[in-house]
Amino acid sequence: MDDITDQEIAINLRKRALLFWLAAAKGASPCTVIIPDSKPVCGTFVAMDSHEQRVRINALQTPIGTYDRVVLRGSDVDALELSM
């Protein structure tokens, strides 16, 4: 049986999450953002901060217009759908 500690498991999971966000950012992935009490909005995923609390999106298309560059707080996002 493997003697993997909880800390090693946490490190591996964190590494996988960071590698995922790096891969998503490299491709300038089209995305759909689901925001509470609002229609889904679309844009281009650029980056996620290291604490996974802020999302950078370009060309965000909203019902009131298109924003060239935005930073969304993670707490304001219900879901982020990426097309990779």
Short mmCIF file of C-alpha atoms in Angstrom, two decimals:
data_model
loop_
_atom_site.label_atom_id
_atom_site.label_comp_id
_atom_site.label_asym_id
_atom_site.label_seq_id
_atom_site.Cartn_x
_atom_site.Cartn_y
_atom_site.Cartn_z
CA MET A 1 0.00 0.00 0.00
CA ASP A 2 1.23 3.50 -0.77
CA ASP A 3 2.23 5.70 2.12
CA ILE A 4 1.08 8.95 0.54
CA THR A 5 0.39 11.67 3.09
CA ASP A 6 -2.47 14.13 2.95
CA GLN A 7 0.06 16.87 2.26
CA GLU A 8 1.44 15.02 -0.78
CA ILE A 9 -2.09 14.49 -2.08
CA ALA A 10 -2.84 18.20 -1.64
CA ILE A 11 0.38 19.13 -3.46
CA ASN A 12 -0.46 16.86 -6.38
CA LEU A 13 -4.01 18.22 -6.66
CA ARG A 14 -2.75 21.81 -6.54
CA LYS A 15 -0.17 21.08 -9.22
CA ARG A 16 -2.84 19.54 -11.47
CA ALA A 17 -5.10 22.57 -11.02
CA LEU A 18 -2.30 25.00 -11.89
CA LEU A 19 -1.32 22.97 -14.96
CA PHE A 20 -4.96 23.00 -16.10
CA TRP A 21 -5.19 26.81 -15.83
CA LEU A 22 -1.86 27.19 -17.66
CA ALA A 23 -3.11 25.01 -20.51
CA ALA A 24 -6.39 26.94 -20.69
CA ALA A 25 -4.56 30.29 -20.78
CA LYS A 26 -2.19 29.19 -23.57
CA GLY A 27 -5.02 28.50 -25.97
CA ALA A 28 -6.93 31.76 -25.44
CA SER A 29 -9.98 29.56 -24.90
CA PRO A 30 -13.48 30.81 -25.70
CA CYS A 31 -15.54 30.71 -22.53
CA THR A 32 -19.01 31.17 -21.17
CA VAL A 33 -19.40 32.67 -17.71
CA ILE A 34 -22.47 31.84 -15.63
CA ILE A 35 -23.20 34.69 -13.23
CA PRO A 36 -25.95 34.50 -10.57
CA ASP A 37 -29.24 36.18 -11.57
CA SER A 38 -27.94 37.00 -15.05
CA LYS A 39 -27.80 35.55 -18.53
CA PRO A 40 -24.60 33.69 -19.45
CA VAL A 41 -21.94 35.96 -20.97
CA CYS A 42 -19.20 34.97 -23.43
CA GLY A 43 -15.60 36.00 -23.89
CA THR A 44 -12.05 34.74 -24.20
CA PHE A 45 -10.40 33.22 -21.13
CA VAL A 46 -6.98 34.78 -20.49
CA ALA A 47 -5.91 33.79 -16.98
CA MET A 48 -6.81 32.74 -13.46
CA ASP A 49 -4.88 34.07 -10.49
CA SER A 50 -2.86 31.67 -8.35
CA HIS A 51 -5.46 31.67 -5.57
CA GLU A 52 -8.26 30.95 -8.06
CA GLN A 53 -10.12 34.04 -6.85
CA ARG A 54 -10.01 36.22 -9.98
CA VAL A 55 -10.61 35.39 -13.64
CA ARG A 56 -9.23 37.53 -16.49
CA ILE A 57 -11.40 37.57 -19.62
CA ASN A 58 -11.07 39.53 -22.88
CA ALA A 59 -13.89 40.62 -25.21
CA LEU A 60 -16.61 39.86 -22.67
CA GLN A 61 -19.97 40.15 -24.44
CA THR A 62 -22.75 41.22 -22.09
CA PRO A 63 -26.33 42.37 -22.69
CA ILE A 64 -25.21 46.01 -22.20
CA GLY A 65 -22.13 45.85 -24.42
CA THR A 66 -18.71 44.32 -24.96
CA TYR A 67 -15.85 44.90 -22.54
CA ASP A 68 -12.31 44.66 -23.96
CA ARG A 69 -10.72 43.39 -20.75
CA VAL A 70 -12.28 42.41 -17.43
CA VAL A 71 -11.33 40.78 -14.17
CA LEU A 72 -14.14 38.89 -12.47
CA ARG A 73 -14.13 37.91 -8.83
CA GLY A 74 -14.47 34.19 -8.35
CA SER A 75 -17.24 34.78 -5.82
CA ASP A 76 -19.30 36.45 -8.59
CA VAL A 77 -19.05 33.44 -10.90
CA ASP A 78 -21.25 30.35 -10.58
CA ALA A 79 -19.53 28.46 -13.40
CA LEU A 80 -16.92 28.94 -16.08
CA GLU A 81 -17.29 26.82 -19.21
CA LEU A 82 -14.17 26.59 -21.36
CA SER A 83 -13.94 25.37 -24.95
CA MET A 84 -10.46 23.92 -25.23
#
